[in-house]
Amino acid sequence: AHRATGVLRRLARGLPLHAVSHPPMTTGASTSCATPGSWTRNPWTPPSIVRWLATVQANELRVGQVIERDGSLLQLTKVSYTQGQARAAGNVQVEWRNVRTGQKQSLRLSPSDKLDRAVLDEESHIFLFQAGDDLVLMHPKTYDQVEVRVEVLGEVQRRFLTDDCEVKLLMHEGEIVSAALADEVEIEIKSAAPSMKGESISNQYKPAETTTGVSLKVPSFVDAGDVVVVNTKTGEFVRRAKR
């Protein structure tokens, strides 16, 4: 499988890109019931039901959710709740980023305010290569290719892109909203500072560099050639991989 993917990558560099044409895979809701704000659309569900199930109250908002408001897709980057005094209900302070323009905005909401949560589909792709400011991804089953702007991944996650790694795309009616790597990835250590005698294995960290050029802190027992697990959201060492 790895050899086949490598061949496809070499062929892909010389082929024109085309849009994803296959039906999207959904994140899948429970077949028994769905709670408001946590449901993913079934293509056969009437639009009126979709709208009701995708509505979420302000006090249920979470960072990372995407809200559909006045024709714009807004991804929440910060949510905080202020407790009201006496009988006052308090308020919800949110910050969000326009997915299309990148513009940021702050807004104060009442806890009972209702917002439309965008119904998103999730698709897994394989990273092939980077072409300028774009990442070229391939669907593992249809081999369709798609281009994604590199900044969609975020500054931390893009440092851990390696050949054949999985990239998950969140899509809204065929439009790519965001991309993300798995929360944890395995990566090889290229070089690491020597350990000093008497260092405690549990709490002493030293500088190291991965084969992809990423600098990070690792425990004293990690050496060059070791494969470690790294958190792609924080860029921090998690554990040494089992091999």
Tab-separated table of C-alpha atoms in Angstrom:
chain	number	residue	atom	x	y	z
A	1	ALA	CA	0.000	0.000	0.000
A	2	HIS	CA	2.847	2.374	0.862
A	3	ARG	CA	4.575	1.655	-2.471
A	4	ALA	CA	1.322	2.200	-4.382
A	5	THR	CA	0.789	5.550	-2.671
A	6	GLY	CA	4.335	6.581	-3.549
A	7	VAL	CA	3.710	5.790	-7.227
A	8	LEU	CA	0.457	7.753	-7.146
A	9	ARG	CA	2.270	10.702	-5.583
A	10	ARG	CA	4.817	10.781	-8.413
A	11	LEU	CA	2.059	10.542	-11.014
A	12	ALA	CA	0.026	13.239	-9.246
A	13	ARG	CA	2.789	15.804	-9.658
A	14	GLY	CA	2.259	15.688	-13.401
A	15	LEU	CA	-1.522	15.442	-13.505
A	16	PRO	CA	-4.054	18.305	-13.432
A	17	LEU	CA	-6.026	18.716	-10.244
A	18	HIS	CA	-9.761	18.277	-10.253
A	19	ALA	CA	-12.466	18.838	-7.725
A	20	VAL	CA	-13.745	16.187	-5.394
A	21	SER	CA	-16.635	14.506	-7.183
A	22	HIS	CA	-17.516	11.663	-4.859
A	23	PRO	CA	-20.328	11.835	-2.291
A	24	PRO	CA	-18.997	13.079	1.065
A	25	MET	CA	-18.694	10.827	4.078
A	26	THR	CA	-20.528	12.104	7.131
A	27	THR	CA	-19.434	12.009	10.741
A	28	GLY	CA	-22.511	9.918	11.481
A	29	ALA	CA	-25.144	10.634	14.077
A	30	SER	CA	-26.721	8.134	16.428
A	31	THR	CA	-29.508	6.117	14.804
A	32	SER	CA	-31.675	6.331	17.896
A	33	CYS	CA	-31.803	10.058	18.599
A	34	ALA	CA	-29.820	13.255	18.129
A	35	THR	CA	-29.341	16.164	20.486
A	36	PRO	CA	-29.679	19.726	19.139
A	37	GLY	CA	-26.376	21.105	17.888
A	38	SER	CA	-24.634	17.715	17.640
A	39	TRP	CA	-26.308	16.186	14.608
A	40	THR	CA	-24.800	15.624	11.149
A	41	ARG	CA	-27.109	15.806	8.155
A	42	ASN	CA	-28.626	12.762	6.508
A	43	PRO	CA	-29.099	13.722	2.819
A	44	TRP	CA	-32.692	12.401	2.912
A	45	THR	CA	-33.766	14.499	5.899
A	46	PRO	CA	-36.209	17.359	5.096
A	47	PRO	CA	-34.577	20.847	5.296
A	48	SER	CA	-36.967	21.960	8.060
A	49	ILE	CA	-35.785	19.111	10.290
A	50	VAL	CA	-32.135	19.809	9.420
A	51	ARG	CA	-32.521	23.438	10.501
A	52	TRP	CA	-34.109	22.478	13.849
A	53	LEU	CA	-31.478	19.897	14.680
A	54	ALA	CA	-28.604	22.254	13.748
A	55	THR	CA	-29.766	25.055	16.069
A	56	VAL	CA	-27.654	25.562	19.190
A	57	GLN	CA	-28.073	27.871	22.197
A	58	ALA	CA	-25.343	30.353	23.033
A	59	ASN	CA	-24.586	28.635	26.359
A	60	GLU	CA	-23.863	25.400	24.424
A	61	LEU	CA	-21.263	26.929	22.113
A	62	ARG	CA	-17.784	25.389	22.054
A	63	VAL	CA	-14.471	26.429	20.502
A	64	GLY	CA	-14.042	24.950	17.034
A	65	GLN	CA	-17.747	24.884	16.146
A	66	VAL	CA	-18.790	26.594	12.918
A	67	ILE	CA	-21.813	28.910	12.947
A	68	GLU	CA	-23.791	29.942	9.870
A	69	ARG	CA	-24.859	33.581	10.224
A	70	ASP	CA	-26.069	36.017	7.553
A	71	GLY	CA	-24.628	33.826	4.815
A	72	SER	CA	-21.191	33.637	6.449
A	73	LEU	CA	-19.414	30.659	8.023
A	74	LEU	CA	-17.922	31.656	11.380
A	75	GLN	CA	-15.588	29.372	13.329
A	76	LEU	CA	-15.513	29.923	17.070
A	77	THR	CA	-12.030	30.664	18.438
A	78	LYS	CA	-12.960	31.698	21.985
A	79	VAL	CA	-16.024	31.252	24.209
A	80	SER	CA	-16.384	32.587	27.754
A	81	TYR	CA	-19.389	32.815	30.104
A	82	THR	CA	-19.948	35.687	32.537
A	83	GLN	CA	-22.198	34.953	35.485
A	84	GLY	CA	-24.959	37.518	36.015
A	85	GLN	CA	-25.642	39.248	39.321
A	86	ALA	CA	-28.834	38.716	41.327
A	87	ARG	CA	-31.479	37.575	38.831
A	88	ALA	CA	-29.563	38.638	35.750
A	89	ALA	CA	-28.883	35.797	33.319
A	90	GLY	CA	-25.294	36.727	32.536
A	91	ASN	CA	-23.879	36.625	29.023
A	92	VAL	CA	-21.743	34.614	26.631
A	93	GLN	CA	-18.765	36.371	25.057
A	94	VAL	CA	-17.624	34.778	21.795
A	95	GLU	CA	-14.904	35.397	19.257
A	96	TRP	CA	-15.105	33.893	15.797
A	97	ARG	CA	-13.250	33.934	12.495
A	98	ASN	CA	-14.894	34.218	9.104
A	99	VAL	CA	-13.845	31.035	7.306
A	100	ARG	CA	-13.859	32.683	3.870
A	101	THR	CA	-12.255	36.054	4.647
A	102	GLY	CA	-10.264	35.358	7.821
A	103	GLN	CA	-11.803	38.415	9.499
A	104	LYS	CA	-12.233	38.147	13.281
A	105	GLN	CA	-15.120	39.491	15.325
A	106	SER	CA	-16.256	39.571	18.955
A	107	LEU	CA	-19.879	39.415	20.071
A	108	ARG	CA	-21.784	39.311	23.359
A	109	LEU	CA	-24.786	37.003	23.440
A	110	SER	CA	-27.532	36.081	25.884
A	111	PRO	CA	-27.257	32.455	27.075
A	112	SER	CA	-30.659	31.699	25.498
A	113	ASP	CA	-29.833	33.181	22.089
A	114	LYS	CA	-30.164	30.601	19.325
A	115	LEU	CA	-27.662	30.280	16.486
A	116	ASP	CA	-27.498	28.081	13.411
A	117	ARG	CA	-24.670	25.604	13.636
A	118	ALA	CA	-23.351	24.744	10.174
A	119	VAL	CA	-23.982	21.135	9.140
A	120	LEU	CA	-20.576	19.758	8.241
A	121	ASP	CA	-19.302	16.621	6.537
A	122	GLU	CA	-15.920	15.077	7.306
A	123	GLU	CA	-13.647	13.559	4.671
A	124	SER	CA	-10.253	11.929	5.134
A	125	HIS	CA	-7.534	12.572	2.568
A	126	ILE	CA	-3.856	11.660	2.176
A	127	PHE	CA	-1.218	14.364	1.961
A	128	LEU	CA	0.788	14.072	-1.283
A	129	PHE	CA	2.958	17.169	-1.511
A	130	GLN	CA	3.022	20.934	-1.123
A	131	ALA	CA	2.808	23.145	-4.201
A	132	GLY	CA	3.632	26.717	-3.197
A	133	ASP	CA	1.048	27.851	-0.656
A	134	ASP	CA	-1.234	24.892	-1.380
A	135	LEU	CA	-1.344	21.351	-0.027
A	136	VAL	CA	-2.220	18.686	-2.578
A	137	LEU	CA	-4.380	15.962	-1.019
A	138	MET	CA	-5.795	12.743	-2.445
A	139	HIS	CA	-8.927	10.837	-1.523
A	140	PRO	CA	-7.799	7.303	-0.566
A	141	LYS	CA	-10.639	5.527	-2.384
A	142	THR	CA	-11.430	7.616	-5.464
A	143	TYR	CA	-7.905	9.073	-5.922
A	144	ASP	CA	-9.498	12.467	-6.593
A	145	GLN	CA	-7.155	15.331	-5.770
A	146	VAL	CA	-7.948	18.620	-4.086
A	147	GLU	CA	-5.917	21.711	-3.212
A	148	VAL	CA	-6.095	23.266	0.264
A	149	ARG	CA	-4.438	26.488	1.339
A	150	VAL	CA	-1.636	25.681	3.773
A	151	GLU	CA	-2.826	28.229	6.370
A	152	VAL	CA	-6.061	26.264	6.800
A	153	LEU	CA	-4.107	23.706	8.840
A	154	GLY	CA	-2.792	26.198	11.366
A	155	GLU	CA	0.796	27.107	12.180
A	156	VAL	CA	1.455	24.276	14.648
A	157	GLN	CA	-0.095	21.392	12.732
A	158	ARG	CA	1.524	22.175	9.385
A	159	ARG	CA	4.944	21.531	10.982
A	160	PHE	CA	4.056	17.857	11.342
A	161	LEU	CA	3.008	17.136	7.762
A	162	THR	CA	4.717	14.011	6.460
A	163	ASP	CA	4.236	11.905	3.335
A	164	ASP	CA	1.063	9.808	3.421
A	165	CYS	CA	-0.225	11.370	6.646
A	166	GLU	CA	-3.982	11.662	7.045
A	167	VAL	CA	-5.614	15.084	6.745
A	168	LYS	CA	-9.248	15.427	7.765
A	169	LEU	CA	-11.323	18.005	5.898
A	170	LEU	CA	-14.513	19.545	7.257
A	171	MET	CA	-16.816	20.560	4.410
A	172	HIS	CA	-20.002	22.605	4.159
A	173	GLU	CA	-22.029	21.990	1.012
A	174	GLY	CA	-18.856	21.074	-0.871
A	175	GLU	CA	-16.811	24.004	0.465
A	176	ILE	CA	-13.745	23.221	2.605
A	177	VAL	CA	-14.179	24.877	5.998
A	178	SER	CA	-11.124	23.588	7.840
A	179	ALA	CA	-8.428	20.919	7.781
A	180	ALA	CA	-6.699	19.106	10.606
A	181	LEU	CA	-4.221	16.335	11.276
A	182	ALA	CA	-4.883	13.618	13.807
A	183	ASP	CA	-4.493	14.839	17.397
A	184	GLU	CA	-1.346	12.719	17.704
A	185	VAL	CA	1.238	11.705	15.089
A	186	GLU	CA	4.389	9.607	15.137
A	187	ILE	CA	7.576	11.277	14.013
A	188	GLU	CA	11.257	10.276	14.068
A	189	ILE	CA	13.908	12.127	16.050
A	190	LYS	CA	16.836	13.167	13.862
A	191	SER	CA	19.069	14.532	16.611
A	192	ALA	CA	18.881	15.053	20.370
A	193	ALA	CA	21.131	16.678	22.929
A	194	PRO	CA	23.134	14.205	25.021
A	195	SER	CA	21.741	13.312	28.426
A	196	MET	CA	23.638	14.474	31.484
A	197	LYS	CA	24.490	12.041	34.241
A	198	GLY	CA	22.193	12.206	37.216
A	199	GLU	CA	19.243	13.583	35.263
A	200	SER	CA	15.847	12.337	36.380
A	201	ILE	CA	14.068	10.405	33.653
A	202	SER	CA	10.675	11.704	34.712
A	203	ASN	CA	11.130	15.470	34.687
A	204	GLN	CA	14.250	16.414	32.719
A	205	TYR	CA	13.764	17.522	29.113
A	206	LYS	CA	16.322	18.334	26.431
A	207	PRO	CA	16.170	19.910	22.945
A	208	ALA	CA	15.705	17.651	19.924
A	209	GLU	CA	14.946	17.942	16.225
A	210	THR	CA	12.725	15.717	14.096
A	211	THR	CA	13.465	14.438	10.588
A	212	THR	CA	11.060	17.097	9.286
A	213	GLY	CA	13.031	19.905	10.936
A	214	VAL	CA	10.738	20.541	13.920
A	215	SER	CA	12.426	21.495	17.205
A	216	LEU	CA	10.853	20.275	20.433
A	217	LYS	CA	11.668	19.228	23.984
A	218	VAL	CA	11.921	15.506	24.756
A	219	PRO	CA	12.703	13.506	27.921
A	220	SER	CA	16.335	12.624	28.620
A	221	PHE	CA	15.823	8.958	27.610
A	222	VAL	CA	14.905	9.862	23.990
A	223	ASP	CA	17.764	9.568	21.480
A	224	ALA	CA	18.317	10.097	17.761
A	225	GLY	CA	16.498	7.434	15.733
A	226	ASP	CA	13.665	7.055	18.235
A	227	VAL	CA	10.096	7.497	17.030
A	228	VAL	CA	7.957	9.638	19.322
A	229	VAL	CA	4.299	10.612	19.537
A	230	VAL	CA	3.656	14.368	19.347
A	231	ASN	CA	0.487	16.356	20.030
A	232	THR	CA	-0.224	18.248	16.786
A	233	LYS	CA	-2.263	20.947	18.538
A	234	THR	CA	0.429	21.949	21.041
A	235	GLY	CA	3.563	20.624	19.328
A	236	GLU	CA	4.597	18.886	22.550
A	237	PHE	CA	6.068	15.441	23.191
A	238	VAL	CA	3.530	12.870	24.420
A	239	ARG	CA	5.378	9.548	24.666
A	240	ARG	CA	7.835	7.310	22.886
A	241	ALA	CA	6.132	5.207	20.220
A	242	LYS	CA	5.962	1.451	20.627
A	243	ARG	CA	7.800	-0.328	17.841
